[in-house]
Tab-separated table of C-alpha atoms in Angstrom:
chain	number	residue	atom	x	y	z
A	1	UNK	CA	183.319	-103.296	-52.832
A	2	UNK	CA	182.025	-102.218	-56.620
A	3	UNK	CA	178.824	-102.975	-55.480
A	4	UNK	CA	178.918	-100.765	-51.797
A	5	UNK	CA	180.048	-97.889	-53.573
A	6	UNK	CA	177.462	-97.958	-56.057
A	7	UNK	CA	174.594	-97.902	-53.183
A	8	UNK	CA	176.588	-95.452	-51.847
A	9	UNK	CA	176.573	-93.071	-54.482
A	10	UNK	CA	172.512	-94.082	-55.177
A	11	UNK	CA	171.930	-92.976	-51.957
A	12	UNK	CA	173.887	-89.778	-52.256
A	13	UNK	CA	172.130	-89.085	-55.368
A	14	UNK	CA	168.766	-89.659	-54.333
A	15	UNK	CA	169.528	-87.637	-51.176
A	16	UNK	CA	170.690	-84.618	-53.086
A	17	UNK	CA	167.427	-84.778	-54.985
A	18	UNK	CA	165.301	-84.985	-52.676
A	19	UNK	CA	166.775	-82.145	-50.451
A	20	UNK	CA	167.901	-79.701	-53.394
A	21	UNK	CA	164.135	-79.739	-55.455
A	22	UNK	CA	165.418	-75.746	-56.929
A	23	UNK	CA	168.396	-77.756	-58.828
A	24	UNK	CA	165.630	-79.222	-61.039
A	25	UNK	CA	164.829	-78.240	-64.141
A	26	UNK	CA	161.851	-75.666	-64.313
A	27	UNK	CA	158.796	-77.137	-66.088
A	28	UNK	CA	158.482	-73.773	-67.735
A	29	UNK	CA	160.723	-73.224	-70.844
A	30	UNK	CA	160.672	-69.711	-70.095
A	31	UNK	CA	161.548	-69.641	-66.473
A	32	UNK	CA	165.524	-69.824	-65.968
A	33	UNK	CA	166.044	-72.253	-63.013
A	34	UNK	CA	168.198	-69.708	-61.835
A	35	UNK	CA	165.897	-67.063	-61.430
A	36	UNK	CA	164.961	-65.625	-57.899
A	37	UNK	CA	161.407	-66.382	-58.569
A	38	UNK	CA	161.867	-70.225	-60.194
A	39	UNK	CA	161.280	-71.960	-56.361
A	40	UNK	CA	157.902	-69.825	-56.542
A	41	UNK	CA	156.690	-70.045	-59.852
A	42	UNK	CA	157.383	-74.618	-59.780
A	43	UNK	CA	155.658	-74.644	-56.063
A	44	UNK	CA	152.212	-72.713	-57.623
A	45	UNK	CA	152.163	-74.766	-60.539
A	46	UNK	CA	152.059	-78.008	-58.325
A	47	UNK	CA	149.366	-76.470	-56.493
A	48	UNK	CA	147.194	-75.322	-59.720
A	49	UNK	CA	147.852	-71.814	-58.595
A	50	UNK	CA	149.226	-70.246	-61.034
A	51	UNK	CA	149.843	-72.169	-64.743
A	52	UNK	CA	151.246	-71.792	-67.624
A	53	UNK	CA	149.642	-71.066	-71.171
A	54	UNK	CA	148.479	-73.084	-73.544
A	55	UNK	CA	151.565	-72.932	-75.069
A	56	UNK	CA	153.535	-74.443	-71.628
A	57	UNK	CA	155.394	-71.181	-71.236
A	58	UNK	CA	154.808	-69.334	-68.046
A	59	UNK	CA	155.585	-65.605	-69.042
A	60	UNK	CA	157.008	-63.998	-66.053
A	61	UNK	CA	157.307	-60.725	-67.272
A	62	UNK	CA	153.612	-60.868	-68.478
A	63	UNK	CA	151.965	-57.753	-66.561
A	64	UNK	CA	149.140	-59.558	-64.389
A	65	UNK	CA	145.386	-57.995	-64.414
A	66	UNK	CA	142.938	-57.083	-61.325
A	67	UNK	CA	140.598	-60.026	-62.851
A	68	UNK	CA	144.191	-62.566	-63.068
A	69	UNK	CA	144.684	-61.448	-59.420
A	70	UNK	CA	141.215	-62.411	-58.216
A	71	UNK	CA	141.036	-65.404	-59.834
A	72	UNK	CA	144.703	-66.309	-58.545
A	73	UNK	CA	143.475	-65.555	-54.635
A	74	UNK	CA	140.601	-67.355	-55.192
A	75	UNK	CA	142.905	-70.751	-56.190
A	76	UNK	CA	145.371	-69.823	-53.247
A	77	UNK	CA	142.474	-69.668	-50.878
A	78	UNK	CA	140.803	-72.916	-52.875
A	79	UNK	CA	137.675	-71.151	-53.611
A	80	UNK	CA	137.355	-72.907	-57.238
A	81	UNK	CA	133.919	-74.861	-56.543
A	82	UNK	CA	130.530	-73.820	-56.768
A	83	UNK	CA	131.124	-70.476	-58.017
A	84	UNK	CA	128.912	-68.705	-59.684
A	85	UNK	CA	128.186	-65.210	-61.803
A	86	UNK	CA	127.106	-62.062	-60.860
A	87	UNK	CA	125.967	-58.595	-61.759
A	88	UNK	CA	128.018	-57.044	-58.884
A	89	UNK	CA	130.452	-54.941	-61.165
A	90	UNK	CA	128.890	-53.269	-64.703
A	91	UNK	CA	132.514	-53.775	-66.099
A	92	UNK	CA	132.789	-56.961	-65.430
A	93	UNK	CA	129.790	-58.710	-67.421
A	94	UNK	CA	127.999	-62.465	-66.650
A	95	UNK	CA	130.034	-63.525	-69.944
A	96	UNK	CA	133.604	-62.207	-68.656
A	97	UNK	CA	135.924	-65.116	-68.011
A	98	UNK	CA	136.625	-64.116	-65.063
A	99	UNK	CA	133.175	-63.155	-63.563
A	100	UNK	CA	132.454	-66.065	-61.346
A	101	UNK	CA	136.163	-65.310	-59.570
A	102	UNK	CA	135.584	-61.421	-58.901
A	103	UNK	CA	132.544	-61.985	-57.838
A	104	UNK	CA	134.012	-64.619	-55.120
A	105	UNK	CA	136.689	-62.686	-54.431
A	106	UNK	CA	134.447	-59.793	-53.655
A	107	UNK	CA	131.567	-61.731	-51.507
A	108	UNK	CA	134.994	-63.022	-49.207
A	109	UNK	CA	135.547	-59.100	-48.872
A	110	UNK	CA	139.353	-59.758	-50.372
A	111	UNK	CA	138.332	-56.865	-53.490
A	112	UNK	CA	135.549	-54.149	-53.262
A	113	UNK	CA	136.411	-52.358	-56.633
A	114	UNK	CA	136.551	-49.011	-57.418
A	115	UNK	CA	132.715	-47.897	-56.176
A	116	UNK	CA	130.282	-46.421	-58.643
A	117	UNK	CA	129.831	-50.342	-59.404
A	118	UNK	CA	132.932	-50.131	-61.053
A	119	UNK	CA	135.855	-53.188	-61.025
A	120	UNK	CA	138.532	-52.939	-63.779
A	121	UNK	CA	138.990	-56.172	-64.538
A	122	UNK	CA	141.472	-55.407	-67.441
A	123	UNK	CA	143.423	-52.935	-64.942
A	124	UNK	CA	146.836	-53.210	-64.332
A	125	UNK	CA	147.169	-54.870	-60.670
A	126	UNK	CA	149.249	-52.677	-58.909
A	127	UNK	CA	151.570	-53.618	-55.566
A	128	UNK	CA	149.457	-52.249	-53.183
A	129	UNK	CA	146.412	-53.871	-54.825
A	130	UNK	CA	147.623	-57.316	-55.069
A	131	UNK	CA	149.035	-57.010	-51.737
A	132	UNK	CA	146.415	-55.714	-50.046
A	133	UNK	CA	144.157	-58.896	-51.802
A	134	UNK	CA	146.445	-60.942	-50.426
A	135	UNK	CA	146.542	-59.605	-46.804
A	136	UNK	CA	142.533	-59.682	-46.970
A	137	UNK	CA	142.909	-63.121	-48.338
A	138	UNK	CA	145.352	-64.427	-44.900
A	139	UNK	CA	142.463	-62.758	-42.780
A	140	UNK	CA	144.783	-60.157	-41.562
A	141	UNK	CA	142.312	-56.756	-43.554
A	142	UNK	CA	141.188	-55.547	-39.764
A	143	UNK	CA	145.150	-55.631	-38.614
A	144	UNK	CA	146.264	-53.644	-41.694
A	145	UNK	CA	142.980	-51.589	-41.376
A	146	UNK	CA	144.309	-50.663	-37.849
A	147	UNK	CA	147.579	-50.214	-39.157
A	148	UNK	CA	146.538	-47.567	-41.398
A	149	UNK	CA	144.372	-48.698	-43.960
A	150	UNK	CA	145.188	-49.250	-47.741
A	151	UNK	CA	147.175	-48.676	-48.677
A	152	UNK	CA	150.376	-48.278	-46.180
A	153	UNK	CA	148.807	-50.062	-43.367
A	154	UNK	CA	148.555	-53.504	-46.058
A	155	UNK	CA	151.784	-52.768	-46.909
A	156	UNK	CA	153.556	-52.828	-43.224
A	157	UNK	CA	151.604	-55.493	-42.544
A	158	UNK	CA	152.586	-57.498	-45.863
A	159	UNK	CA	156.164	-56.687	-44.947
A	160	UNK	CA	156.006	-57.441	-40.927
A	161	UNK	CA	154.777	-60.528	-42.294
A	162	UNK	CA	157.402	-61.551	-44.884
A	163	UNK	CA	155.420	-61.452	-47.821
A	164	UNK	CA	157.122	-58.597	-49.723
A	165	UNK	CA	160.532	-59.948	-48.617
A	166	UNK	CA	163.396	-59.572	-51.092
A	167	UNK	CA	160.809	-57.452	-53.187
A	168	UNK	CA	161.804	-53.394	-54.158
A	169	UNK	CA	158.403	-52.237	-55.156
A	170	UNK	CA	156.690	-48.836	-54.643
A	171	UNK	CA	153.088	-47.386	-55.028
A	172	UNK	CA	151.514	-47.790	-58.166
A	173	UNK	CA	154.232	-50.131	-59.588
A	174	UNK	CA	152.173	-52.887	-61.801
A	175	UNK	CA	153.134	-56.590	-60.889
A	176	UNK	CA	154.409	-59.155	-63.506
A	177	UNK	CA	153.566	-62.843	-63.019
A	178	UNK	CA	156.820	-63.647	-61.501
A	179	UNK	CA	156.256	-61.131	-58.512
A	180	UNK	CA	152.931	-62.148	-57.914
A	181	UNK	CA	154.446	-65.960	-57.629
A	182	UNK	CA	157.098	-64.461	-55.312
A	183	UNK	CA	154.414	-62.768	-52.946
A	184	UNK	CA	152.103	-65.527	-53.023
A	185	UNK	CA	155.388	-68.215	-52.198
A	186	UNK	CA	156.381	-65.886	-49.452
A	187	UNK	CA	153.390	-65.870	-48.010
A	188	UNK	CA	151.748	-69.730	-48.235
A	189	UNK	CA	155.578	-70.846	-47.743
A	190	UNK	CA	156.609	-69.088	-44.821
């Protein structure tokens, strides 16, 4: 009997772990297991989306950059290989560490920069920038374009598609790490 209760309560236990992977601890000291974005943050980390520092914090609330943004679509879309630099944008130089990204990103058509040659690569990314990389990214740039262009017809088209689900942003708003794990989670996840 001792010993049918015990497989018992294995099984239930490696049941319950198996079905319930948000009750685990976050591999991130700095990202509560509790938090609404905790799901997202563990599911790009397994996929070498999105990773921590060099200290093994994540920093959710660090604001993310147009060049962090690129470089981020470019690992969601696993564009990592054979990259290589370019003279596209004047602000973003062939020694920038994030160069070879941008200028990937751009030859996809998922950013264009600002024109006059222009990029930003330290920029804030706002919503409807990261969004509307993101909607380029999922192929869906000539719906949205229909839709009504950037940057309201990215963002229906973000939200008709669940991506900005159970997000409160507005125009201009910069994103922090922890949104832009949310937005990429809604939108490879569902």
């Amino acid at each position: 009997m001792k010993h049918k209760l015990q497989r018992i309560l294995s099984c239930l236990l490696a049941f319950t772990l198996l079905t319930c992977p948000a009750l685990a601890a976050s591999s991130f000291p700095d990202v509560d297991e509790n938090a609404d974005y905790a799901e997202a943050v563990e599911y790009l980390k397994e996929r070498s989306i999105m990773v921590g520092d060099s200290n093994g914090n994540f920093n959710p609330n660090q604001i993310v950059t147009r060049a962090e943004m690129a470089t981020i679509i470019c690992r969601v879309l696993d564009e990592t290989g054979d990259l290589s630099v370019s003279d596209r944008f004047t602000d973003v130089p062939v020694t920038h560490w994030a160069n070879k990204y941008v200028a990937k990103a751009a030859e996809l058509g998922i950013v264009s920069g600002y024109g006059n040659g222009k990029f930003g690569p330290s920029d804030t990314v706002t919503f409807e920038q990261a969004v509307t990389m993101i909607v380029r990214a999922m192929d869906m740039g000539e719906l949205a374009t229909a839709a009504g262009g950037y940057p309201k017809g990215f963002l229906l088209v973000a939200s008709e598609q669940g991506m900005t689900r159970s997000m409160d942003f507005q125009i201009g708003d910069p994103l922090d790490r922890a949104s832009v794990a949310k937005i990429i989670y809604n939108t490879l996840e569902f």
